[in-house]
Every structure is written in structure tokens, then in C-alpha cells.
Short mmCIF file of C-alpha atoms and ligand atoms in Angstrom, two decimals:
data_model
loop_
_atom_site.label_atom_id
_atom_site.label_comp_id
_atom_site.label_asym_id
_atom_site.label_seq_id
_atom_site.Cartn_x
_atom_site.Cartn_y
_atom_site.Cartn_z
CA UNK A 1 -17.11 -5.49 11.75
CA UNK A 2 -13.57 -5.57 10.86
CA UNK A 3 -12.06 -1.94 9.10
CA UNK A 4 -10.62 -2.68 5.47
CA UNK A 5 -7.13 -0.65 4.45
CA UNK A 6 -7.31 -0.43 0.49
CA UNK A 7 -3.76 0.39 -0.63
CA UNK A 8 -3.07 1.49 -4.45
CA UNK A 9 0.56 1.42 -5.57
CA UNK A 10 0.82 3.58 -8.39
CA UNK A 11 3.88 2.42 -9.08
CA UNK A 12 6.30 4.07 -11.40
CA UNK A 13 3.20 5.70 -13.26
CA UNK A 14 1.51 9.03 -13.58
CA UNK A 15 2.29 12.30 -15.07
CA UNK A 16 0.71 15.32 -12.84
CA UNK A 17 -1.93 16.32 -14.74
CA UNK A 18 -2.48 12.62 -15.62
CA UNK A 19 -2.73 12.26 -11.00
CA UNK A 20 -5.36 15.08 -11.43
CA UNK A 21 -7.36 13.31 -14.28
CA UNK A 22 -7.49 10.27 -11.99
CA UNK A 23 -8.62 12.35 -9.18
CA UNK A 24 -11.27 14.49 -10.99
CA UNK A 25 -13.09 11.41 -12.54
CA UNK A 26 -12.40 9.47 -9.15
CA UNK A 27 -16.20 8.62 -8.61
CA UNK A 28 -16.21 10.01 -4.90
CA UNK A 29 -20.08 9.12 -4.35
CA UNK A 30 -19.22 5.52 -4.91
CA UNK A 31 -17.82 5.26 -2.26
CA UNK A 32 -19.08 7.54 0.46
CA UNK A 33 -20.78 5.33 2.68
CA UNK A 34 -17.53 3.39 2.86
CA UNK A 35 -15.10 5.47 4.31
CA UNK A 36 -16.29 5.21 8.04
CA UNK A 37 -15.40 1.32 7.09
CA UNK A 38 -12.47 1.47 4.96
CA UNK A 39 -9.16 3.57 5.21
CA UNK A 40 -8.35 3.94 1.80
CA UNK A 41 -4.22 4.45 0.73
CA UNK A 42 -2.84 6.27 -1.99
CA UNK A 43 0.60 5.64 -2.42
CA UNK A 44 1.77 7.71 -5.50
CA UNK A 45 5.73 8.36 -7.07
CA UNK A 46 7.87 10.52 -4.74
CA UNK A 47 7.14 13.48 -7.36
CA UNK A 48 3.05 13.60 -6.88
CA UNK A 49 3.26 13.39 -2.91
CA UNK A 50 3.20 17.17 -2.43
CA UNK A 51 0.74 17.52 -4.73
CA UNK A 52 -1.79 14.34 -4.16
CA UNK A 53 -1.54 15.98 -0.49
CA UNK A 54 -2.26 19.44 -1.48
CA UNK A 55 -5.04 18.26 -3.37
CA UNK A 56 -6.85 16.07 -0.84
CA UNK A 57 -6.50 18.41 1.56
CA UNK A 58 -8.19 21.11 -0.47
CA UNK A 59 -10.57 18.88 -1.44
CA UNK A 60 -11.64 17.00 1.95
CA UNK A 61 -11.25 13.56 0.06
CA UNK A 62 -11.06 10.37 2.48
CA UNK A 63 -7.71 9.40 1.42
CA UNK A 64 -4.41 8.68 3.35
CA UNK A 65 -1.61 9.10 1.17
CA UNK A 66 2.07 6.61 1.33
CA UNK A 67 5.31 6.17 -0.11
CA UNK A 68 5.98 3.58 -2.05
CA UNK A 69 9.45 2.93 -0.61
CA UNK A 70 11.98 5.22 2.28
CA UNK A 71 15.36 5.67 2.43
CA UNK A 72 17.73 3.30 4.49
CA UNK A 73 19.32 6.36 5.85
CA UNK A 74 18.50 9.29 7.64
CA UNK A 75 18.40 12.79 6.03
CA UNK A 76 22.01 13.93 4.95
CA UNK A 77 24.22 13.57 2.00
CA UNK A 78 22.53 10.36 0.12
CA UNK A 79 21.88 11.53 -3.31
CA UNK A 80 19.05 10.05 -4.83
CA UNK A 81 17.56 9.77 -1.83
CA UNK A 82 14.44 10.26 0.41
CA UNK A 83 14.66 9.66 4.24
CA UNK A 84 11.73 9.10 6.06
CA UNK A 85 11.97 12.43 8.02
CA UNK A 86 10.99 14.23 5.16
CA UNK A 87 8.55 12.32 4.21
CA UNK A 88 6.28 12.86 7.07
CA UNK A 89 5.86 15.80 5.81
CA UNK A 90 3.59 14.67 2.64
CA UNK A 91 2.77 10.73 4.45
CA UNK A 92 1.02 8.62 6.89
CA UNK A 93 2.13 4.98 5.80
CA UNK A 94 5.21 3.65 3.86
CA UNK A 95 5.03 0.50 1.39
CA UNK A 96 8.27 -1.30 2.61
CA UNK A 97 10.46 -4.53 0.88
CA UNK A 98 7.87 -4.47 -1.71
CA UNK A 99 9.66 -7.73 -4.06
CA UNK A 100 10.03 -5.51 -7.35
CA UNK A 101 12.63 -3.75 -4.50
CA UNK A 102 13.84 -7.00 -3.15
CA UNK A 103 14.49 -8.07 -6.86
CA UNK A 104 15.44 -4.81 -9.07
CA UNK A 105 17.40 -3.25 -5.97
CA UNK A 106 18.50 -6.01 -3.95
CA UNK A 107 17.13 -4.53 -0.63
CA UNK A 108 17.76 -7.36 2.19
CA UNK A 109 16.80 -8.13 5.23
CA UNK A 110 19.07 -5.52 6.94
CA UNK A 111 18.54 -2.79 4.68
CA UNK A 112 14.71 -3.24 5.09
CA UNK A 113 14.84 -3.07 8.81
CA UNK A 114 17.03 -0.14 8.74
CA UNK A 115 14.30 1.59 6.63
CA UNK A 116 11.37 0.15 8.88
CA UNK A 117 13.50 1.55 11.82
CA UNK A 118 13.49 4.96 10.41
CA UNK A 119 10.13 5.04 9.27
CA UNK A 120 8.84 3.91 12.65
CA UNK A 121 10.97 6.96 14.08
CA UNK A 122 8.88 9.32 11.95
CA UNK A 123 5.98 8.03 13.17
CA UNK A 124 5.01 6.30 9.65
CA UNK A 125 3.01 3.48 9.41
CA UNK A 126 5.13 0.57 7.81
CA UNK A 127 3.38 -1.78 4.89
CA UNK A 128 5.50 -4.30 4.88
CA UNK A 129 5.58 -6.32 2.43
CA UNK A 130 6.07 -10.27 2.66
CA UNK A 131 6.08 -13.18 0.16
CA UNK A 132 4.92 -16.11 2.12
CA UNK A 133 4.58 -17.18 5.23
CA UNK A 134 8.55 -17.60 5.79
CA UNK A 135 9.93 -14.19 4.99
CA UNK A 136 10.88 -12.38 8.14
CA UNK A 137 9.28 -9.44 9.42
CA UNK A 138 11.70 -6.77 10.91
CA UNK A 139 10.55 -5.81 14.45
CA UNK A 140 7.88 -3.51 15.21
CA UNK A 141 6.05 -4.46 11.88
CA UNK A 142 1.64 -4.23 12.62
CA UNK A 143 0.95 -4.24 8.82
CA UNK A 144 1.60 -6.97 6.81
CA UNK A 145 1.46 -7.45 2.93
CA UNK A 146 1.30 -10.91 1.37
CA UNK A 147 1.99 -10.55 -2.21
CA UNK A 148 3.31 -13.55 -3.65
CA UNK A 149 5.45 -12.97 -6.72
CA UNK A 150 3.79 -15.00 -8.98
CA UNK A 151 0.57 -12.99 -8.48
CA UNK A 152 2.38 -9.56 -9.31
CA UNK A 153 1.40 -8.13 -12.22
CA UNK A 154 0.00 -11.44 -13.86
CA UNK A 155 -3.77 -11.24 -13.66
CA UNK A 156 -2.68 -14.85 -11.85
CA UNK A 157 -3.79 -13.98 -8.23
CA UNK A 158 -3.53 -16.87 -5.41
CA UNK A 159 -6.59 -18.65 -3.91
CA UNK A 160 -8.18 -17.02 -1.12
CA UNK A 161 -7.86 -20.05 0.87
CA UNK A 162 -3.99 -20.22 0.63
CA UNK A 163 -3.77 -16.16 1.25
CA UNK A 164 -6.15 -16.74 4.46
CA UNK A 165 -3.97 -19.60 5.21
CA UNK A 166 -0.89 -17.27 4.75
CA UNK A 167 -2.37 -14.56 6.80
CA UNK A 168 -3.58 -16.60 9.78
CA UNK A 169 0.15 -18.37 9.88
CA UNK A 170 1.94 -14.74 10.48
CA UNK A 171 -1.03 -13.72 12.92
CA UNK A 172 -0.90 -16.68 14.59
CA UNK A 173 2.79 -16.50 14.50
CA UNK A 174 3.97 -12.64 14.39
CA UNK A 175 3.56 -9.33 16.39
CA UNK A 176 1.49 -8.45 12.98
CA UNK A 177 -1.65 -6.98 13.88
CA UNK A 178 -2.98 -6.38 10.45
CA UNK A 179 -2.46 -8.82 7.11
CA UNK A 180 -3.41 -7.11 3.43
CA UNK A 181 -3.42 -9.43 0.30
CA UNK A 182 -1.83 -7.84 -2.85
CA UNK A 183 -1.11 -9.75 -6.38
CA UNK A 184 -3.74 -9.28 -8.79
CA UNK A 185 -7.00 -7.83 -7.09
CA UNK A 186 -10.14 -6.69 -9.22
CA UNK A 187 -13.15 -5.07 -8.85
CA UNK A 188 -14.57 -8.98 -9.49
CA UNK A 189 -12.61 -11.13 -6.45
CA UNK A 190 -11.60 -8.37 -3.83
CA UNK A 191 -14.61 -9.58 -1.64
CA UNK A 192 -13.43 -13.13 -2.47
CA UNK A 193 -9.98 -12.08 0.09
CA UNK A 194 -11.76 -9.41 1.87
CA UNK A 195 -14.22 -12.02 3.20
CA UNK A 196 -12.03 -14.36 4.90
CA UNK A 197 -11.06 -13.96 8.40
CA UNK A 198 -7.34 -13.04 8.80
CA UNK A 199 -7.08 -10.59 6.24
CA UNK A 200 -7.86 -7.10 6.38
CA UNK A 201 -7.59 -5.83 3.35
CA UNK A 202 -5.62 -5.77 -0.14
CA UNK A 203 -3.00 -3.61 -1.58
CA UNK A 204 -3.92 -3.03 -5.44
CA UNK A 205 -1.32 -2.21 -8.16
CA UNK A 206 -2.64 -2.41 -11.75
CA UNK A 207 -6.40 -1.65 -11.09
CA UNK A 208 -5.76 1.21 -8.67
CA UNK A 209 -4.40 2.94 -12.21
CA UNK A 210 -8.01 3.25 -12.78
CA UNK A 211 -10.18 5.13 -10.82
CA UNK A 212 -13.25 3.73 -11.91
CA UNK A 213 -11.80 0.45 -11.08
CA UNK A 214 -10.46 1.29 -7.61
CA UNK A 215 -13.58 3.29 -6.69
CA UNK A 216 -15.27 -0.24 -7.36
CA UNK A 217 -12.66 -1.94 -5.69
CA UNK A 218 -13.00 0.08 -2.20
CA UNK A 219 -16.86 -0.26 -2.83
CA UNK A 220 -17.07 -4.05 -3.36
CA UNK A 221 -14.29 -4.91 -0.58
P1 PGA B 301 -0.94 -5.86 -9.13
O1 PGA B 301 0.27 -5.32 -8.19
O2 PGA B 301 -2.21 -5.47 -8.48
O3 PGA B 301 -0.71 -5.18 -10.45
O4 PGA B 301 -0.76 -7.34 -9.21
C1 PGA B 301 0.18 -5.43 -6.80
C2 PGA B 301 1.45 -4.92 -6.17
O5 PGA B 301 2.54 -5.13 -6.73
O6 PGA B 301 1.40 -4.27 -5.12
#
């Protein structure tokens, strides 16, 4: 049987103590007899990573915790910045050219292999994140997000059968060993992705907000 990756992208949301509410009524049973079958991502704001990873250590919970985003530089004088080197310290995976980036921040193709380049040098597994089926993938990419914009956010998500057809064109096609779908997954049509064949998992924004909802998310995938 194939092994799932969950991924919630917190976003620009969450308050400490409102990150410990979530993970106090974070219905842990739920989803228990999933974890030998699912690797399940948090990927918090820069300011909850040291203490998301305090707290899952402390707590033994089955999570892997990810930036949403790394610097295009290494550690130095970058103000405002966080290179990947010091991010290790906190993270396993990195969310990379997510398209609110691409589109609010105008990261391009360069800047987003620069930061896959320095990611990969810390030893961080890269989520990148694609569009379609045409945007490039920087070298050294295994994890692949399709997200199509129009899904983002909307409650819109795309067919199954065109994300399966989008994942099994950059399998087929790529060095990608691994495609997620994001844009709009539920508790109610994760299996609907999670079923077909090229893709391994989803990356969940809104509904991972909720940790009743993403605890039936990771359950139902
Ligand atoms: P959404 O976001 O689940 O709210 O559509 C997904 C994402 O942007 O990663």
C-alpha cells in the first residue's frame, strides 16, 4: 500500500496559545492506527516552529513539522529573513514556490531554485509547489505539490481525474518521486484524490485550521 504525506499550511494564522488549543483538542486517537500509513506535516508561521517542536517532542505526537517558505540566501545579513540552515534546527520539510509566494512576492523561477538549493543543503525535504503540469521543477525536487490557483482558498477544488492526470504527467515526465494535491481538500473528498494512482497525498490549507477537521482528514485519506 502506498504511504500518504498529509501537509497542513497554517498559513499566516495562529496565535500561541491559539497553536496549543489546536493541539490539546487535536483528537490524537482518531488517528492512531494511521500513522504507520501516513506521515502527517505540520507546517506552522516561522514564530510557532520552536514551540510546535517543543511540544511534539514532549508529547510523542506523530507529527513532522515544515516551513512554510526558506530564505533565498544563506544565513548572514538578510533582514527579515530565515535561511534554511537555521531552520533545520526546528524542520524536516519546507513548503517551496507555494503561488500566494509566486503572486504576493514575486518569487521566480531562479529565486525558487536558489531556495530549493539551500534547503536541499540542509538536508530539508522540499514541497514544491507546482500549478499544472507546465511549471518547472528546479532540480533535485522528489515532492511535488499540484495546487492549481483556482482551487486555493475557494471551496472550488479540481476533479480528481484532471489532478491524477496532472500528477501522472510530472511522474511520467519528472525526477518527482512523490505528487500531493492541494486546493480545497475536506474531510468529505480527500479519499476522492487519495484514491487515485499517482498521487500520494494532499497538502490542506483551510481545513487543517481545524483540528477536528484535519484529524478527519488524515483518518479518511
Ligand atoms: P486550501 O489551501 O486548502 O485553503 O485551499 C491549500 C493551500 O494553499 O495549500
Amino acid at each position: 500500500m502506498k504511504k500518504l504525506t498529509i501537509v497542513a499550511n497554517w498559513k499566516s494564522n495562529m496565535t500561541s496559545g491559539e497553536a496549543i488549543q489546536w493541539l490539546q483538542e487535536f483528537p490524537i486517537s482518531q488517528i492512531q492506527s494511521h500513522t504507520s500509513s501516513k506521515e502527517i506535516v505540520i507546517c506552522p508561521p516561522f514564530t510557532l516552529l520552536n514551540q510546535l517542536k517543543w511540544y511534539v517532542t514532549e508529547k510523542k505526537l506523530p507529527f513532522q513539522i515544515g516551513s512554510q517558505d526558506v530564505s533565498p540566501f544563506p544565513r548572514g545579513a538578510y533582514t527579515g529573513e530565515v535561511a534554511a540552515d537555521l531552520l533545520k534546527e526546528f524542520v524536516t520539510y519546507s513548503i517551496i514556490g507555494h503561488s500566494e509566494r509566486r503572486k504576493y512576492f514575486h518569487e521566480d523561477g531562479q529565486m525558487l531554485a536558489n531556495k530549493v538549493d539551500l534547503a536541499h543543503s540542509s538536508d530539508l525535504t522540499v514541497i514544491f509547489c507546482v500549478q499544472g503540469a507546465n511549471t518547472s521543477i528546479p532540480k533535485g525536487v522528489r515532492v511535488v505539490a499540484y495546487e492549481p490557483v483556482f482551487a486555493i482558498g475557494t471551496g472550488e477544488p479540481d476533479s480528481p481525474e484532471n489532478a491524477e492526470s496532472v500528477a501522472r504527467s510530472i511522474s511520467d515526465n519528472t525526477q518527482v518521486e512523490m505528487v500531493l494535491y492541494g486546493g480545497s481538500v475536506t474531510e468529505k473528498n480527500v479519499s476522492s484524490f487519495t484514491k487515485m494512482e499517482h498521487i500520494r497525498g494532499v497538502l490542506v490549507g483551510t481545513a487543517s485550521l481545524n483540528p477536528s477537521s484535519f484529524a478527519q482528514i488524515i483518518a479518511n485519506a
